[in-house]
Amino acid sequence: MSNLSHDKAMEAGEVARLLSYFIILIASVGLFFAASEIPTSRFETLGAGAFPKIVCAAIGLLSLVAIVDSLRKIPYLGYGRFYTEMKAWMCRRYLVFITLGSLALYILVIPIIGFSIASMIFIFSVQVILMPRTTKSIVIALITALVFSFGLNWLFSEVFTVFLPRGVF
């Protein structure tokens, strides 16, 4: 890797850290105000939300310091190069995004089609996407999907008497 491309990658990494610091700051501010809603008892002098508020305030303060430090390190042109580096990074890791998208879709369809069918479709499709596609591997993926979807449903309902979501259909 040339020195120039290494510097561009480092700038893109610094911009990504800056974005994560902003997300942490927003989350800590939100959690700080959510901690105010914790009910207090008559035995607490400071209230039940005092410690979480202190922790969230400290995290917010640390993220502000990190944001200032990160802004100081990033050159002006680094923000423009961030998009290019991020796009290349996402292209190199496209299977991760496909898997996360499949997981999100799986979570959304469980209440509609039920645990067994949703799990079978999710497990089978992710295996087919991630593994080499031969006849043998597809058969193994189908058997695995059937066992871990309908088998788990049977195990939980018959052995543990815990009923997994059935869905509308």
PDB file of C-alpha atoms in Angstrom:
ATOM      1  CA  MET A   1       0.000   0.000   0.000  1.00  0.00           C
ATOM      2  CA  SER A   2       1.419   3.367  -0.965  1.00  0.00           C
ATOM      3  CA  ASN A   3       1.944   6.061   1.599  1.00  0.00           C
ATOM      4  CA  LEU A   4      -0.755   8.250   0.008  1.00  0.00           C
ATOM      5  CA  SER A   5      -3.426   5.551   0.117  1.00  0.00           C
ATOM      6  CA  HIS A   6      -2.445   4.761   3.711  1.00  0.00           C
ATOM      7  CA  ASP A   7      -2.910   8.423   4.635  1.00  0.00           C
ATOM      8  CA  LYS A   8      -6.306   8.491   2.906  1.00  0.00           C
ATOM      9  CA  ALA A   9      -7.388   5.389   4.800  1.00  0.00           C
ATOM     10  CA  MET A  10      -6.232   6.926   8.066  1.00  0.00           C
ATOM     11  CA  GLU A  11      -8.214  10.110   7.305  1.00  0.00           C
ATOM     12  CA  ALA A  12     -11.305   8.065   6.490  1.00  0.00           C
ATOM     13  CA  GLY A  13     -10.874   6.136   9.713  1.00  0.00           C
ATOM     14  CA  GLU A  14     -10.626   9.383  11.648  1.00  0.00           C
ATOM     15  CA  VAL A  15     -13.818  10.708  10.027  1.00  0.00           C
ATOM     16  CA  ALA A  16     -15.560   7.431  10.907  1.00  0.00           C
ATOM     17  CA  ARG A  17     -14.408   7.811  14.514  1.00  0.00           C
ATOM     18  CA  LEU A  18     -15.711  11.384  14.492  1.00  0.00           C
ATOM     19  CA  LEU A  19     -19.122  10.153  13.372  1.00  0.00           C
ATOM     20  CA  SER A  20     -19.128   7.493  16.089  1.00  0.00           C
ATOM     21  CA  TYR A  21     -18.246  10.141  18.689  1.00  0.00           C
ATOM     22  CA  PHE A  22     -21.277  12.172  17.572  1.00  0.00           C
ATOM     23  CA  ILE A  23     -23.505   9.091  17.871  1.00  0.00           C
ATOM     24  CA  ILE A  24     -22.161   8.385  21.365  1.00  0.00           C
ATOM     25  CA  LEU A  25     -22.751  12.027  22.339  1.00  0.00           C
ATOM     26  CA  ILE A  26     -26.357  11.935  21.090  1.00  0.00           C
ATOM     27  CA  ALA A  27     -27.001   8.624  22.877  1.00  0.00           C
ATOM     28  CA  SER A  28     -25.505   9.861  26.154  1.00  0.00           C
ATOM     29  CA  VAL A  29     -27.585  13.047  26.054  1.00  0.00           C
ATOM     30  CA  GLY A  30     -30.729  11.014  25.367  1.00  0.00           C
ATOM     31  CA  LEU A  31     -29.942   8.576  28.164  1.00  0.00           C
ATOM     32  CA  PHE A  32     -29.175  11.480  30.513  1.00  0.00           C
ATOM     33  CA  PHE A  33     -32.685  12.827  30.030  1.00  0.00           C
ATOM     34  CA  ALA A  34     -34.195   9.334  30.184  1.00  0.00           C
ATOM     35  CA  ALA A  35     -32.505   8.847  33.570  1.00  0.00           C
ATOM     36  CA  SER A  36     -34.524  11.795  34.860  1.00  0.00           C
ATOM     37  CA  GLU A  37     -37.654   9.730  34.360  1.00  0.00           C
ATOM     38  CA  ILE A  38     -36.536   6.996  36.784  1.00  0.00           C
ATOM     39  CA  PRO A  39     -38.911   7.083  39.754  1.00  0.00           C
ATOM     40  CA  THR A  40     -37.368   7.948  43.079  1.00  0.00           C
ATOM     41  CA  SER A  41     -38.091   6.496  46.481  1.00  0.00           C
ATOM     42  CA  ARG A  42     -38.290   8.384  49.714  1.00  0.00           C
ATOM     43  CA  PHE A  43     -35.112   6.711  50.979  1.00  0.00           C
ATOM     44  CA  GLU A  44     -32.813   8.152  48.332  1.00  0.00           C
ATOM     45  CA  THR A  45     -31.361  11.597  48.821  1.00  0.00           C
ATOM     46  CA  LEU A  46     -30.136  12.109  45.268  1.00  0.00           C
ATOM     47  CA  GLY A  47     -32.758  10.026  43.519  1.00  0.00           C
ATOM     48  CA  ALA A  48     -32.556   6.804  41.544  1.00  0.00           C
ATOM     49  CA  GLY A  49     -31.426   8.543  38.376  1.00  0.00           C
ATOM     50  CA  ALA A  50     -28.447  10.330  39.914  1.00  0.00           C
ATOM     51  CA  PHE A  51     -25.814   7.701  39.169  1.00  0.00           C
ATOM     52  CA  PRO A  52     -26.970   7.035  35.581  1.00  0.00           C
ATOM     53  CA  LYS A  53     -27.049  10.792  34.980  1.00  0.00           C
ATOM     54  CA  ILE A  54     -23.476  11.158  36.258  1.00  0.00           C
ATOM     55  CA  VAL A  55     -22.288   8.293  34.049  1.00  0.00           C
ATOM     56  CA  CYS A  56     -24.094   9.654  30.971  1.00  0.00           C
ATOM     57  CA  ALA A  57     -22.764  13.161  31.615  1.00  0.00           C
ATOM     58  CA  ALA A  58     -19.210  11.798  31.905  1.00  0.00           C
ATOM     59  CA  ILE A  59     -19.598   9.823  28.663  1.00  0.00           C
ATOM     60  CA  GLY A  60     -21.000  12.911  26.938  1.00  0.00           C
ATOM     61  CA  LEU A  61     -18.125  15.043  28.185  1.00  0.00           C
ATOM     62  CA  LEU A  62     -15.564  12.482  27.025  1.00  0.00           C
ATOM     63  CA  SER A  63     -17.188  12.295  23.612  1.00  0.00           C
ATOM     64  CA  LEU A  64     -17.085  16.102  23.329  1.00  0.00           C
ATOM     65  CA  VAL A  65     -13.355  16.042  24.082  1.00  0.00           C
ATOM     66  CA  ALA A  66     -12.897  13.259  21.511  1.00  0.00           C
ATOM     67  CA  ILE A  67     -14.871  15.255  18.915  1.00  0.00           C
ATOM     68  CA  VAL A  68     -12.648  18.312  19.396  1.00  0.00           C
ATOM     69  CA  ASP A  69      -9.517  16.157  19.175  1.00  0.00           C
ATOM     70  CA  SER A  70     -10.798  14.384  16.081  1.00  0.00           C
ATOM     71  CA  LEU A  71     -11.717  17.657  14.357  1.00  0.00           C
ATOM     72  CA  ARG A  72      -8.188  18.873  15.008  1.00  0.00           C
ATOM     73  CA  LYS A  73      -6.648  15.788  13.341  1.00  0.00           C
ATOM     74  CA  ILE A  74      -8.708  15.691  10.133  1.00  0.00           C
ATOM     75  CA  PRO A  75      -7.468  17.792   7.212  1.00  0.00           C
ATOM     76  CA  TYR A  76     -10.023  19.739   5.190  1.00  0.00           C
ATOM     77  CA  LEU A  77      -9.944  17.364   2.196  1.00  0.00           C
ATOM     78  CA  GLY A  78     -10.314  14.322   4.429  1.00  0.00           C
ATOM     79  CA  TYR A  79     -14.081  14.730   4.640  1.00  0.00           C
ATOM     80  CA  GLY A  80     -14.465  14.458   0.870  1.00  0.00           C
ATOM     81  CA  ARG A  81     -12.263  11.388   0.677  1.00  0.00           C
ATOM     82  CA  PHE A  82     -14.255   9.733   3.453  1.00  0.00           C
ATOM     83  CA  TYR A  83     -17.140   8.946   1.122  1.00  0.00           C
ATOM     84  CA  THR A  84     -14.847   7.207  -1.368  1.00  0.00           C
ATOM     85  CA  GLU A  85     -13.108   5.180   1.312  1.00  0.00           C
ATOM     86  CA  MET A  86     -16.414   4.276   2.972  1.00  0.00           C
ATOM     87  CA  LYS A  87     -17.881   3.119  -0.329  1.00  0.00           C
ATOM     88  CA  ALA A  88     -14.834   0.932  -1.017  1.00  0.00           C
ATOM     89  CA  TRP A  89     -14.969  -0.469   2.526  1.00  0.00           C
ATOM     90  CA  MET A  90     -18.674  -1.320   2.157  1.00  0.00           C
ATOM     91  CA  CYS A  91     -18.037  -3.027  -1.194  1.00  0.00           C
ATOM     92  CA  ARG A  92     -15.345  -5.196   0.376  1.00  0.00           C
ATOM     93  CA  ARG A  93     -17.731  -6.236   3.166  1.00  0.00           C
ATOM     94  CA  TYR A  94     -20.961  -6.610   1.230  1.00  0.00           C
ATOM     95  CA  LEU A  95     -21.730 -10.032   2.739  1.00  0.00           C
ATOM     96  CA  VAL A  96     -21.894  -8.496   6.216  1.00  0.00           C
ATOM     97  CA  PHE A  97     -24.500  -6.001   5.038  1.00  0.00           C
ATOM     98  CA  ILE A  98     -26.497  -8.714   3.276  1.00  0.00           C
ATOM     99  CA  THR A  99     -26.489 -10.798   6.457  1.00  0.00           C
ATOM    100  CA  LEU A 100     -27.521  -7.839   8.637  1.00  0.00           C
ATOM    101  CA  GLY A 101     -30.288  -6.945   6.184  1.00  0.00           C
ATOM    102  CA  SER A 102     -31.493 -10.539   6.220  1.00  0.00           C
ATOM    103  CA  LEU A 103     -31.495 -10.518  10.027  1.00  0.00           C
ATOM    104  CA  ALA A 104     -33.527  -7.293  10.104  1.00  0.00           C
ATOM    105  CA  LEU A 105     -36.024  -8.742   7.639  1.00  0.00           C
ATOM    106  CA  TYR A 106     -36.206 -11.959   9.691  1.00  0.00           C
ATOM    107  CA  ILE A 107     -36.998 -10.015  12.859  1.00  0.00           C
ATOM    108  CA  LEU A 108     -39.710  -8.069  11.042  1.00  0.00           C
ATOM    109  CA  VAL A 109     -41.458 -11.124   9.555  1.00  0.00           C
ATOM    110  CA  ILE A 110     -41.458 -13.373  12.648  1.00  0.00           C
ATOM    111  CA  PRO A 111     -44.738 -11.890  13.968  1.00  0.00           C
ATOM    112  CA  ILE A 112     -46.334 -12.271  10.533  1.00  0.00           C
ATOM    113  CA  ILE A 113     -45.317 -15.745   9.368  1.00  0.00           C
ATOM    114  CA  GLY A 114     -44.222 -17.268  12.670  1.00  0.00           C
ATOM    115  CA  PHE A 115     -40.958 -18.507  14.129  1.00  0.00           C
ATOM    116  CA  SER A 116     -40.629 -21.812  12.294  1.00  0.00           C
ATOM    117  CA  ILE A 117     -41.207 -20.615   8.748  1.00  0.00           C
ATOM    118  CA  ALA A 118     -39.282 -17.361   9.220  1.00  0.00           C
ATOM    119  CA  SER A 119     -36.348 -19.206  10.790  1.00  0.00           C
ATOM    120  CA  MET A 120     -36.285 -21.809   8.043  1.00  0.00           C
ATOM    121  CA  ILE A 121     -36.246 -19.149   5.311  1.00  0.00           C
ATOM    122  CA  PHE A 122     -33.645 -17.045   7.132  1.00  0.00           C
ATOM    123  CA  ILE A 123     -31.254 -19.886   7.950  1.00  0.00           C
ATOM    124  CA  PHE A 124     -31.513 -21.440   4.502  1.00  0.00           C
ATOM    125  CA  SER A 125     -31.104 -18.185   2.588  1.00  0.00           C
ATOM    126  CA  VAL A 126     -28.134 -16.964   4.649  1.00  0.00           C
ATOM    127  CA  GLN A 127     -26.408 -20.328   4.285  1.00  0.00           C
ATOM    128  CA  VAL A 128     -26.941 -20.339   0.524  1.00  0.00           C
ATOM    129  CA  ILE A 129     -25.617 -16.785   0.262  1.00  0.00           C
ATOM    130  CA  LEU A 130     -22.512 -17.433   2.368  1.00  0.00           C
ATOM    131  CA  MET A 131     -21.499 -20.968   1.355  1.00  0.00           C
ATOM    132  CA  PRO A 132     -20.343 -22.413  -1.946  1.00  0.00           C
ATOM    133  CA  ARG A 133     -23.352 -23.475  -4.013  1.00  0.00           C
ATOM    134  CA  THR A 134     -23.074 -27.158  -4.719  1.00  0.00           C
ATOM    135  CA  THR A 135     -25.867 -29.697  -4.638  1.00  0.00           C
ATOM    136  CA  LYS A 136     -24.454 -31.264  -1.489  1.00  0.00           C
ATOM    137  CA  SER A 137     -24.116 -27.938   0.352  1.00  0.00           C
ATOM    138  CA  ILE A 138     -27.652 -26.860  -0.587  1.00  0.00           C
ATOM    139  CA  VAL A 139     -29.069 -30.155   0.717  1.00  0.00           C
ATOM    140  CA  ILE A 140     -27.088 -29.720   3.947  1.00  0.00           C
ATOM    141  CA  ALA A 141     -28.350 -26.132   4.226  1.00  0.00           C
ATOM    142  CA  LEU A 142     -31.950 -27.279   3.772  1.00  0.00           C
ATOM    143  CA  ILE A 143     -31.615 -30.020   6.403  1.00  0.00           C
ATOM    144  CA  THR A 144     -29.934 -27.600   8.821  1.00  0.00           C
ATOM    145  CA  ALA A 145     -32.653 -24.997   8.271  1.00  0.00           C
ATOM    146  CA  LEU A 146     -35.417 -27.542   8.859  1.00  0.00           C
ATOM    147  CA  VAL A 147     -33.808 -28.926  12.019  1.00  0.00           C
ATOM    148  CA  PHE A 148     -33.029 -25.546  13.555  1.00  0.00           C
ATOM    149  CA  SER A 149     -36.402 -24.016  12.736  1.00  0.00           C
ATOM    150  CA  PHE A 150     -39.016 -26.734  13.218  1.00  0.00           C
ATOM    151  CA  GLY A 151     -36.813 -28.764  15.588  1.00  0.00           C
ATOM    152  CA  LEU A 152     -36.296 -25.824  17.932  1.00  0.00           C
ATOM    153  CA  ASN A 153     -39.993 -25.040  17.822  1.00  0.00           C
ATOM    154  CA  TRP A 154     -40.793 -28.651  18.764  1.00  0.00           C
ATOM    155  CA  LEU A 155     -38.135 -28.664  21.524  1.00  0.00           C
ATOM    156  CA  PHE A 156     -39.434 -25.483  23.109  1.00  0.00           C
ATOM    157  CA  SER A 157     -43.108 -26.414  22.862  1.00  0.00           C
ATOM    158  CA  GLU A 158     -42.872 -30.071  23.952  1.00  0.00           C
ATOM    159  CA  VAL A 159     -39.935 -30.107  26.354  1.00  0.00           C
ATOM    160  CA  PHE A 160     -39.849 -26.615  27.843  1.00  0.00           C
ATOM    161  CA  THR A 161     -43.539 -25.768  27.271  1.00  0.00           C
ATOM    162  CA  VAL A 162     -42.530 -22.383  25.911  1.00  0.00           C
ATOM    163  CA  PHE A 163     -44.400 -21.477  22.754  1.00  0.00           C
ATOM    164  CA  LEU A 164     -42.500 -19.496  20.152  1.00  0.00           C
ATOM    165  CA  PRO A 165     -44.352 -16.960  17.970  1.00  0.00           C
ATOM    166  CA  ARG A 166     -46.833 -18.649  15.642  1.00  0.00           C
ATOM    167  CA  GLY A 167     -47.580 -15.704  13.372  1.00  0.00           C
ATOM    168  CA  VAL A 168     -50.730 -14.716  11.555  1.00  0.00           C
ATOM    169  CA  PHE A 169     -50.590 -17.470   8.939  1.00  0.00           C
TER     170      PHE A 169
END
